[in-house]
């Protein structure tokens, strides 16, 4: 009457059909402006999006204070409030917002598989990757200590607060030179702290920075720490010629300390299936959010090494939802 228990068969079944599997039409990964905008559009197009917020719910904007360059907020808005508003707007149209982080992906089949927190498996017809990028920090304790008191990794976001003041930018790549030039238009003086005696930045950007009168380049300098009262930056301690003849400690007085040593796109779990550039930014078909895998789309900072703004991320999130909707209607036509 009963089929004898076959332990091996049950083991196989367990692997083939994990208990916690869910099928969804549209899975959005990441909860910055790109992810929430994608969710708003996808929800309004009846794609019933499920969004996983990731490690930092609300994304990078939740680490900034005032956002003054996002259109529609004439008085400005704080990053956390803006992200809460975007979340509520996505929920208003039925987005299922969940806590959790994508830890593994398999885009080899027609149904796209994404594991959440190494346990739950989502099988999605469309996946919108909006996992963002993380600004790199030097790893100094003082970066934590003075966070919110003069340390920033985004000149476009925070430069305005340092009008007429002296600031420093760490790094010698395109990000640092771009940040330094942006800040030079607002600040009295901008120090660029470059660890080697050459820029990594493109020639044209490097020349522009070197020709800007209120940018002073501190070649072969590295940051040792920051100082200031009440967790407000008043200066930085640098080391010139570290480990070489002529090594010396140098102090500069600054009000703002900007990191420009690069970003790391959060794309590691997708790189077996999607094309990325050498830094890890996901490559999309120009003018679209489409990756090389049909049904998988990317938007926001995970695919944008150039603009990296909340408003451009939101715009690309909208594109991703529209591309997903069109993909599904063609598939089910
Ligand atoms: P990069 O990796 O090109 O440059 C990083 C810079 O930071 C280098 O000068 C590096 O020094 C320095 N750096 C890294 N770690 C440290 C550290 N621990 N201490 C001190 N200095 C450090 O990153 P970017 O973000 O500048 O650029 C990334 C990519 O994005 C590039 O391809 C760039 O061209 C592109 N980009 C393009 C822009 C545009 O076209 N408008 C704007 C911004 C970026 P070192 O050279 O010694 O390694």
Tab-separated table of N, CA, C and O in Angstrom, residues 124-227:
chain	number	residue	atom	x	y	z
A	124	UNK	N	12.044	34.079	-11.364
A	124	UNK	CA	11.429	35.298	-11.893
A	124	UNK	C	11.412	35.289	-13.414
A	124	UNK	O	12.382	34.875	-14.048
A	125	UNK	N	10.300	35.775	-13.953
A	125	UNK	CA	10.257	35.913	-15.415
A	125	UNK	C	11.133	37.081	-15.858
A	125	UNK	O	11.772	37.042	-16.897
A	126	UNK	N	11.115	38.144	-15.043
A	126	UNK	CA	12.008	39.279	-15.340
A	126	UNK	C	12.732	39.676	-14.048
A	126	UNK	O	12.162	39.598	-12.960
A	127	UNK	N	13.968	40.091	-14.216
A	127	UNK	CA	14.752	40.575	-13.069
A	127	UNK	C	15.258	41.970	-13.411
A	127	UNK	O	15.815	42.184	-14.501
A	128	UNK	N	15.037	42.897	-12.502
A	128	UNK	CA	15.581	44.250	-12.674
A	128	UNK	C	16.667	44.436	-11.619
A	128	UNK	O	16.394	44.435	-10.417
A	129	UNK	N	17.891	44.554	-12.095
A	129	UNK	CA	19.027	44.685	-11.163
A	129	UNK	C	19.273	46.165	-10.908
A	129	UNK	O	19.584	46.925	-11.823
A	130	UNK	N	19.091	46.551	-9.638
A	130	UNK	CA	19.294	47.958	-9.255
A	130	UNK	C	20.096	47.963	-7.954
A	130	UNK	O	19.752	48.645	-6.991
A	131	UNK	N	21.161	47.167	-7.959
A	131	UNK	CA	21.900	46.930	-6.712
A	131	UNK	C	22.923	48.019	-6.390
A	131	UNK	O	23.589	47.959	-5.354
A	132	UNK	N	23.064	48.992	-7.295
A	132	UNK	CA	23.873	50.173	-6.981
A	132	UNK	C	25.370	49.932	-6.939
A	132	UNK	O	25.887	48.898	-7.385
A	133	UNK	N	26.050	50.904	-6.393
A	133	UNK	CA	27.506	50.832	-6.257
A	133	UNK	C	27.843	51.373	-4.873
A	133	UNK	O	27.075	52.131	-4.289
A	134	UNK	N	28.963	50.957	-4.398
A	134	UNK	CA	29.371	51.399	-3.070
A	134	UNK	C	30.648	52.223	-3.207
A	134	UNK	O	31.618	51.763	-3.822
A	135	UNK	N	30.626	53.435	-2.661
A	135	UNK	CA	31.822	54.273	-2.713
A	135	UNK	C	32.894	53.631	-1.851
A	135	UNK	O	32.613	53.101	-0.779
A	136	UNK	N	34.126	53.700	-2.341
A	136	UNK	CA	35.214	53.115	-1.554
A	136	UNK	C	35.714	54.144	-0.554
A	136	UNK	O	35.809	55.339	-0.859
A	137	UNK	N	36.024	53.673	0.625
A	137	UNK	CA	36.620	54.515	1.670
A	137	UNK	C	38.037	54.021	1.929
A	137	UNK	O	38.397	52.911	1.545
A	138	UNK	N	38.833	54.843	2.586
A	138	UNK	CA	40.219	54.465	2.847
A	138	UNK	C	40.318	53.390	3.920
A	138	UNK	O	41.296	52.665	3.996
A	139	UNK	N	39.305	53.341	4.782
A	139	UNK	CA	39.321	52.373	5.882
A	139	UNK	C	39.878	52.952	7.170
A	139	UNK	O	40.257	52.206	8.072
A	140	UNK	N	39.927	54.281	7.258
A	140	UNK	CA	40.414	54.917	8.492
A	140	UNK	C	39.284	55.031	9.506
A	140	UNK	O	38.138	55.299	9.130
A	141	UNK	N	39.625	54.885	10.765
A	141	UNK	CA	38.597	55.037	11.821
A	141	UNK	C	37.962	56.422	11.772
A	141	UNK	O	36.776	56.602	12.030
A	142	UNK	N	38.781	57.434	11.422
A	142	UNK	CA	38.273	58.809	11.400
A	142	UNK	C	37.169	59.027	10.361
A	142	UNK	O	36.357	59.935	10.488
A	143	UNK	N	37.157	58.193	9.319
A	143	UNK	CA	36.075	58.341	8.321
A	143	UNK	C	34.728	58.053	8.979
A	143	UNK	O	33.718	58.669	8.636
A	144	UNK	N	34.720	57.135	9.910
A	144	UNK	CA	33.494	56.820	10.663
A	144	UNK	C	33.209	57.932	11.669
A	144	UNK	O	32.093	58.419	11.782
A	145	UNK	N	34.279	58.306	12.372
A	145	UNK	CA	34.128	59.280	13.459
A	145	UNK	C	33.546	60.598	12.940
A	145	UNK	O	32.704	61.213	13.585
A	146	UNK	N	34.013	61.031	11.753
A	146	UNK	CA	33.566	62.322	11.222
A	146	UNK	C	32.487	62.177	10.143
A	146	UNK	O	32.215	63.116	9.419
A	147	UNK	N	31.883	60.984	10.032
A	147	UNK	CA	30.799	60.816	9.058
A	147	UNK	C	29.678	61.784	9.447
A	147	UNK	O	29.296	61.852	10.607
A	148	UNK	N	29.184	62.522	8.500
A	148	UNK	CA	28.140	63.509	8.826
A	148	UNK	C	28.727	64.795	9.383
A	148	UNK	O	27.986	65.752	9.660
A	149	UNK	N	30.043	64.861	9.547
A	149	UNK	CA	30.679	66.070	10.088
A	149	UNK	C	31.779	66.567	9.166
A	149	UNK	O	32.738	67.181	9.624
A	150	UNK	N	31.634	66.289	7.866
A	150	UNK	CA	32.622	66.805	6.923
A	150	UNK	C	33.215	65.743	6.011
A	150	UNK	O	33.984	66.072	5.111
A	151	UNK	N	32.849	64.458	6.217
A	151	UNK	CA	33.357	63.397	5.339
A	151	UNK	C	32.269	63.021	4.341
A	151	UNK	O	31.120	62.797	4.733
A	152	UNK	N	32.633	62.993	3.073
A	152	UNK	CA	31.636	62.681	2.049
A	152	UNK	C	32.294	61.933	0.905
A	152	UNK	O	33.491	62.091	0.654
A	153	UNK	N	31.508	61.128	0.207
A	153	UNK	CA	32.043	60.451	-0.977
A	153	UNK	C	31.303	60.940	-2.215
A	153	UNK	O	31.316	60.280	-3.249
A	154	UNK	N	30.665	62.101	-2.117
A	154	UNK	CA	29.907	62.611	-3.274
A	154	UNK	C	29.927	64.134	-3.292
A	154	UNK	O	29.170	64.780	-2.562
A	155	UNK	N	30.788	64.683	-4.153
A	155	UNK	CA	30.909	66.140	-4.231
A	155	UNK	C	29.626	66.777	-4.760
A	155	UNK	O	29.195	67.828	-4.278
A	156	UNK	N	29.010	66.132	-5.746
A	156	UNK	CA	27.780	66.715	-6.313
A	156	UNK	C	26.675	66.782	-5.265
A	156	UNK	O	25.855	67.693	-5.277
A	157	UNK	N	26.658	65.791	-4.358
A	157	UNK	CA	25.609	65.782	-3.325
A	157	UNK	C	25.895	66.828	-2.254
A	157	UNK	O	24.997	67.530	-1.813
A	158	UNK	N	27.128	66.892	-1.807
A	158	UNK	CA	27.428	67.639	-0.576
A	158	UNK	C	28.290	68.886	-0.767
A	158	UNK	O	28.479	69.655	0.180
A	159	UNK	N	28.822	69.090	-1.978
A	159	UNK	CA	29.746	70.207	-2.193
A	159	UNK	C	29.170	71.567	-1.833
A	159	UNK	O	29.867	72.446	-1.293
A	160	UNK	N	27.892	71.718	-2.068
A	160	UNK	CA	27.218	72.995	-1.842
A	160	UNK	C	27.384	73.497	-0.404
A	160	UNK	O	27.415	74.690	-0.146
A	161	UNK	N	27.501	72.548	0.525
A	161	UNK	CA	27.618	72.933	1.946
A	161	UNK	C	28.989	73.516	2.280
A	161	UNK	O	29.212	73.982	3.382
A	162	UNK	N	29.901	73.460	1.305
A	162	UNK	CA	31.270	73.936	1.570
A	162	UNK	C	31.619	75.155	0.720
A	162	UNK	O	32.777	75.421	0.451
A	163	UNK	N	30.587	75.884	0.310
A	163	UNK	CA	30.831	77.093	-0.492
A	163	UNK	C	31.748	78.051	0.257
A	163	UNK	O	31.529	78.340	1.438
A	164	UNK	N	32.792	78.522	-0.442
A	164	UNK	CA	33.711	79.502	0.135
A	164	UNK	C	34.682	78.910	1.150
A	164	UNK	O	35.457	79.632	1.766
A	165	UNK	N	34.630	77.581	1.330
A	165	UNK	CA	35.508	76.948	2.332
A	165	UNK	C	36.641	76.176	1.653
A	165	UNK	O	36.693	76.076	0.424
A	166	UNK	N	37.516	75.619	2.474
A	166	UNK	CA	38.623	74.806	1.954
A	166	UNK	C	38.298	73.325	2.148
A	166	UNK	O	37.844	72.931	3.235
A	167	UNK	N	38.529	72.542	1.104
A	167	UNK	CA	38.218	71.112	1.181
A	167	UNK	C	39.361	70.304	0.571
A	167	UNK	O	40.246	70.874	-0.082
A	168	UNK	N	39.314	68.998	0.780
A	168	UNK	CA	40.301	68.114	0.143
A	168	UNK	C	39.572	66.962	-0.531
A	168	UNK	O	38.510	66.529	-0.073
A	169	UNK	N	40.155	66.492	-1.634
A	169	UNK	CA	39.639	65.312	-2.330
A	169	UNK	C	40.770	64.298	-2.380
A	169	UNK	O	41.889	64.635	-2.772
A	170	UNK	N	40.483	63.058	-1.985
A	170	UNK	CA	41.502	62.011	-2.056
A	170	UNK	C	41.321	61.239	-3.355
A	170	UNK	O	40.192	60.873	-3.698
A	171	UNK	N	42.421	60.970	-4.054
A	171	UNK	CA	42.355	60.168	-5.272
A	171	UNK	C	42.937	60.907	-6.454
A	171	UNK	O	43.010	62.148	-6.446
A	172	UNK	N	43.312	60.124	-7.474
A	172	UNK	CA	43.911	60.745	-8.648
A	172	UNK	C	43.303	60.212	-9.936
A	172	UNK	O	43.884	60.338	-11.009
A	173	UNK	N	42.116	59.633	-9.835
A	173	UNK	CA	41.441	59.114	-11.034
A	173	UNK	C	40.430	60.117	-11.571
A	173	UNK	O	40.379	61.274	-11.128
A	174	UNK	N	39.608	59.668	-12.513
A	174	UNK	CA	38.599	60.562	-13.098
A	174	UNK	C	37.574	61.018	-12.072
A	174	UNK	O	37.113	62.155	-12.103
A	175	UNK	N	37.204	60.129	-11.151
A	175	UNK	CA	36.239	60.528	-10.121
A	175	UNK	C	36.808	61.675	-9.297
A	175	UNK	O	36.152	62.696	-9.091
A	176	UNK	N	38.038	61.530	-8.847
A	176	UNK	CA	38.641	62.557	-7.983
A	176	UNK	C	38.822	63.880	-8.733
A	176	UNK	O	38.514	64.946	-8.189
A	177	UNK	N	39.282	63.811	-9.973
A	177	UNK	CA	39.502	65.066	-10.709
A	177	UNK	C	38.152	65.739	-10.989
A	177	UNK	O	38.026	66.957	-10.871
A	178	UNK	N	37.156	64.943	-11.312
A	178	UNK	CA	35.835	65.513	-11.566
A	178	UNK	C	35.277	66.156	-10.291
A	178	UNK	O	34.737	67.258	-10.317
A	179	UNK	N	35.429	65.450	-9.168
A	179	UNK	CA	34.951	65.995	-7.891
A	179	UNK	C	35.704	67.276	-7.555
A	179	UNK	O	35.113	68.266	-7.130
A	180	UNK	N	37.030	67.252	-7.778
A	180	UNK	CA	37.847	68.420	-7.440
A	180	UNK	C	37.423	69.622	-8.283
A	180	UNK	O	37.318	70.747	-7.774
A	181	UNK	N	37.157	69.390	-9.569
A	181	UNK	CA	36.762	70.512	-10.421
A	181	UNK	C	35.380	71.044	-10.054
A	181	UNK	O	35.144	72.244	-10.073
A	182	UNK	N	34.510	70.151	-9.708
A	182	UNK	CA	33.177	70.577	-9.269
A	182	UNK	C	33.304	71.430	-7.999
A	182	UNK	O	32.722	72.504	-7.891
A	183	UNK	N	34.105	70.949	-7.068
A	183	UNK	CA	34.278	71.663	-5.800
A	183	UNK	C	35.019	72.989	-6.005
A	183	UNK	O	34.748	73.977	-5.311
A	184	UNK	N	35.940	73.009	-6.991
A	184	UNK	CA	36.703	74.241	-7.240
A	184	UNK	C	35.771	75.386	-7.648
A	184	UNK	O	36.073	76.558	-7.408
A	185	UNK	N	34.629	75.029	-8.238
A	185	UNK	CA	33.648	76.048	-8.630
A	185	UNK	C	32.874	76.596	-7.440
A	185	UNK	O	32.157	77.595	-7.562
A	186	UNK	N	32.972	75.952	-6.305
A	186	UNK	CA	32.189	76.353	-5.127
A	186	UNK	C	33.072	76.804	-3.962
A	186	UNK	O	32.705	77.679	-3.190
A	187	UNK	N	34.217	76.170	-3.869
A	187	UNK	CA	35.028	76.340	-2.658
A	187	UNK	C	36.160	77.341	-2.902
A	187	UNK	O	36.513	77.654	-4.037
A	188	UNK	N	36.742	77.798	-1.778
A	188	UNK	CA	37.861	78.724	-1.906
A	188	UNK	C	39.090	77.966	-2.417
A	188	UNK	O	39.742	78.378	-3.348
A	189	UNK	N	39.332	76.830	-1.802
A	189	UNK	CA	40.518	76.060	-2.181
A	189	UNK	C	40.233	74.561	-2.116
A	189	UNK	O	39.505	74.100	-1.232
A	190	UNK	N	40.772	73.830	-3.071
A	190	UNK	CA	40.598	72.377	-3.083
A	190	UNK	C	41.988	71.725	-3.124
A	190	UNK	O	42.772	71.991	-4.041
A	191	UNK	N	42.284	70.913	-2.124
A	191	UNK	CA	43.517	70.127	-2.155
A	191	UNK	C	43.178	68.792	-2.799
A	191	UNK	O	42.160	68.185	-2.449
A	192	UNK	N	44.008	68.326	-3.707
A	192	UNK	CA	43.864	66.945	-4.185
A	192	UNK	C	44.988	66.128	-3.566
A	192	UNK	O	46.168	66.462	-3.727
A	193	UNK	N	44.610	65.085	-2.846
A	193	UNK	CA	45.604	64.246	-2.172
A	193	UNK	C	45.827	63.011	-3.044
A	193	UNK	O	44.952	62.138	-3.146
A	194	UNK	N	46.974	62.967	-3.712
A	194	UNK	CA	47.259	61.903	-4.691
A	194	UNK	C	48.423	61.062	-4.166
A	194	UNK	O	49.470	61.606	-3.830
A	195	UNK	N	48.224	59.758	-4.106
A	195	UNK	CA	49.255	58.947	-3.429
A	195	UNK	C	50.512	58.711	-4.265
A	195	UNK	O	51.559	58.393	-3.731
A	196	UNK	N	50.383	58.819	-5.589
A	196	UNK	CA	51.592	58.662	-6.423
A	196	UNK	C	52.001	60.038	-6.969
A	196	UNK	O	51.417	61.055	-6.591
A	197	UNK	N	52.972	60.055	-7.876
A	197	UNK	CA	53.347	61.348	-8.446
A	197	UNK	C	52.753	61.533	-9.841
A	197	UNK	O	53.184	62.369	-10.617
A	198	UNK	N	51.757	60.692	-10.152
A	198	UNK	CA	51.023	60.835	-11.421
A	198	UNK	C	49.536	60.618	-11.157
A	198	UNK	O	49.157	59.965	-10.182
A	199	UNK	N	48.735	61.169	-12.073
A	199	UNK	CA	47.301	60.907	-12.021
A	199	UNK	C	47.000	59.575	-12.699
A	199	UNK	O	47.715	59.160	-13.607
A	200	UNK	N	45.924	58.960	-12.276
A	200	UNK	CA	45.398	57.828	-13.033
A	200	UNK	C	44.336	58.343	-14.023
A	200	UNK	O	43.984	57.670	-14.990
A	201	UNK	N	43.872	59.531	-13.782
A	201	UNK	CA	42.780	60.100	-14.593
A	201	UNK	C	43.190	60.247	-16.055
A	201	UNK	O	44.380	60.274	-16.378
A	202	UNK	N	42.186	60.364	-16.930
A	202	UNK	CA	42.452	60.606	-18.343
A	202	UNK	C	43.231	61.917	-18.483
A	202	UNK	O	43.102	62.816	-17.646
A	203	UNK	N	43.995	62.003	-19.558
A	203	UNK	CA	44.897	63.152	-19.746
A	203	UNK	C	44.126	64.467	-19.704
A	203	UNK	O	44.533	65.424	-19.037
A	204	UNK	N	43.006	64.474	-20.379
A	204	UNK	CA	42.266	65.736	-20.487
A	204	UNK	C	41.753	66.198	-19.118
A	204	UNK	O	41.844	67.380	-18.760
A	205	UNK	N	41.265	65.240	-18.327
A	205	UNK	CA	40.756	65.581	-16.985
A	205	UNK	C	41.913	66.015	-16.082
A	205	UNK	O	41.798	66.973	-15.316
A	206	UNK	N	43.024	65.306	-16.182
A	206	UNK	CA	44.184	65.629	-15.349
A	206	UNK	C	44.671	67.043	-15.666
A	206	UNK	O	44.941	67.832	-14.756
A	207	UNK	N	44.747	67.353	-16.965
A	207	UNK	CA	45.229	68.695	-17.349
A	207	UNK	C	44.285	69.775	-16.851
A	207	UNK	O	44.710	70.828	-16.381
A	208	UNK	N	43.008	69.490	-16.954
A	208	UNK	CA	42.022	70.474	-16.496
A	208	UNK	C	42.188	70.760	-14.999
A	208	UNK	O	42.162	71.893	-14.559
A	209	UNK	N	42.376	69.678	-14.233
A	209	UNK	CA	42.549	69.861	-12.783
A	209	UNK	C	43.815	70.646	-12.492
A	209	UNK	O	43.833	71.558	-11.658
A	210	UNK	N	44.892	70.311	-13.217
A	210	UNK	CA	46.176	70.967	-12.952
A	210	UNK	C	46.135	72.447	-13.331
A	210	UNK	O	46.861	73.255	-12.765
A	211	UNK	N	45.274	72.785	-14.289
A	211	UNK	CA	45.202	74.184	-14.734
A	211	UNK	C	44.244	75.018	-13.881
A	211	UNK	O	44.140	76.225	-14.069
A	212	UNK	N	43.501	74.369	-12.998
A	212	UNK	CA	42.507	75.121	-12.212
A	212	UNK	C	43.224	75.839	-11.060
A	212	UNK	O	43.874	75.178	-10.234
A	213	UNK	N	43.147	77.171	-11.023
A	213	UNK	CA	43.983	77.913	-10.084
A	213	UNK	C	43.750	77.580	-8.609
A	213	UNK	O	44.712	77.571	-7.839
A	214	UNK	N	42.504	77.299	-8.216
A	214	UNK	CA	42.299	77.036	-6.785
A	214	UNK	C	42.367	75.550	-6.410
A	214	UNK	O	41.901	75.144	-5.353
A	215	UNK	N	42.929	74.724	-7.318
A	215	UNK	CA	43.217	73.329	-6.948
A	215	UNK	C	44.721	73.192	-6.698
A	215	UNK	O	45.524	73.550	-7.556
A	216	UNK	N	45.060	72.713	-5.516
A	216	UNK	CA	46.485	72.438	-5.227
A	216	UNK	C	46.668	70.932	-5.120
A	216	UNK	O	45.978	70.279	-4.320
A	217	UNK	N	47.567	70.400	-5.940
A	217	UNK	CA	47.756	68.947	-5.926
A	217	UNK	C	48.893	68.575	-4.985
A	217	UNK	O	50.001	69.088	-5.102
A	218	UNK	N	48.581	67.722	-4.038
A	218	UNK	CA	49.582	67.255	-3.084
A	218	UNK	C	50.028	65.868	-3.543
A	218	UNK	O	49.421	64.853	-3.207
A	219	UNK	N	51.058	65.852	-4.388
A	219	UNK	CA	51.563	64.591	-4.933
A	219	UNK	C	52.221	63.763	-3.832
A	219	UNK	O	52.828	64.313	-2.916
A	220	UNK	N	52.127	62.487	-3.965
A	220	UNK	CA	52.776	61.532	-3.046
A	220	UNK	C	52.408	61.792	-1.578
A	220	UNK	O	53.262	61.741	-0.701
A	221	UNK	N	51.163	62.102	-1.361
A	221	UNK	CA	50.659	62.282	0.004
A	221	UNK	C	49.619	61.203	0.313
A	221	UNK	O	48.833	60.834	-0.571
A	222	UNK	N	49.627	60.737	1.522
A	222	UNK	CA	48.594	59.787	1.953
A	222	UNK	C	47.966	60.287	3.242
A	222	UNK	O	48.599	61.019	4.001
A	223	UNK	N	46.753	59.875	3.465
A	223	UNK	CA	46.013	60.394	4.620
A	223	UNK	C	46.267	59.511	5.835
A	223	UNK	O	46.107	58.291	5.766
A	224	UNK	N	46.631	60.168	6.925
A	224	UNK	CA	46.840	59.431	8.174
A	224	UNK	C	45.603	59.516	9.064
A	224	UNK	O	45.224	58.564	9.729
A	225	UNK	N	44.993	60.689	9.083
A	225	UNK	CA	43.807	60.860	9.928
A	225	UNK	C	43.196	62.237	9.750
A	225	UNK	O	43.693	63.058	8.976
A	226	UNK	N	42.106	62.446	10.479
A	226	UNK	CA	41.422	63.745	10.437
A	226	UNK	C	41.430	64.310	11.847
A	226	UNK	O	41.568	63.561	12.818
A	227	UNK	N	41.269	65.623	11.966
A	227	UNK	CA	41.126	66.176	13.314
A	227	UNK	C	40.044	67.250	13.319
A	227	UNK	O	39.649	67.776	12.270
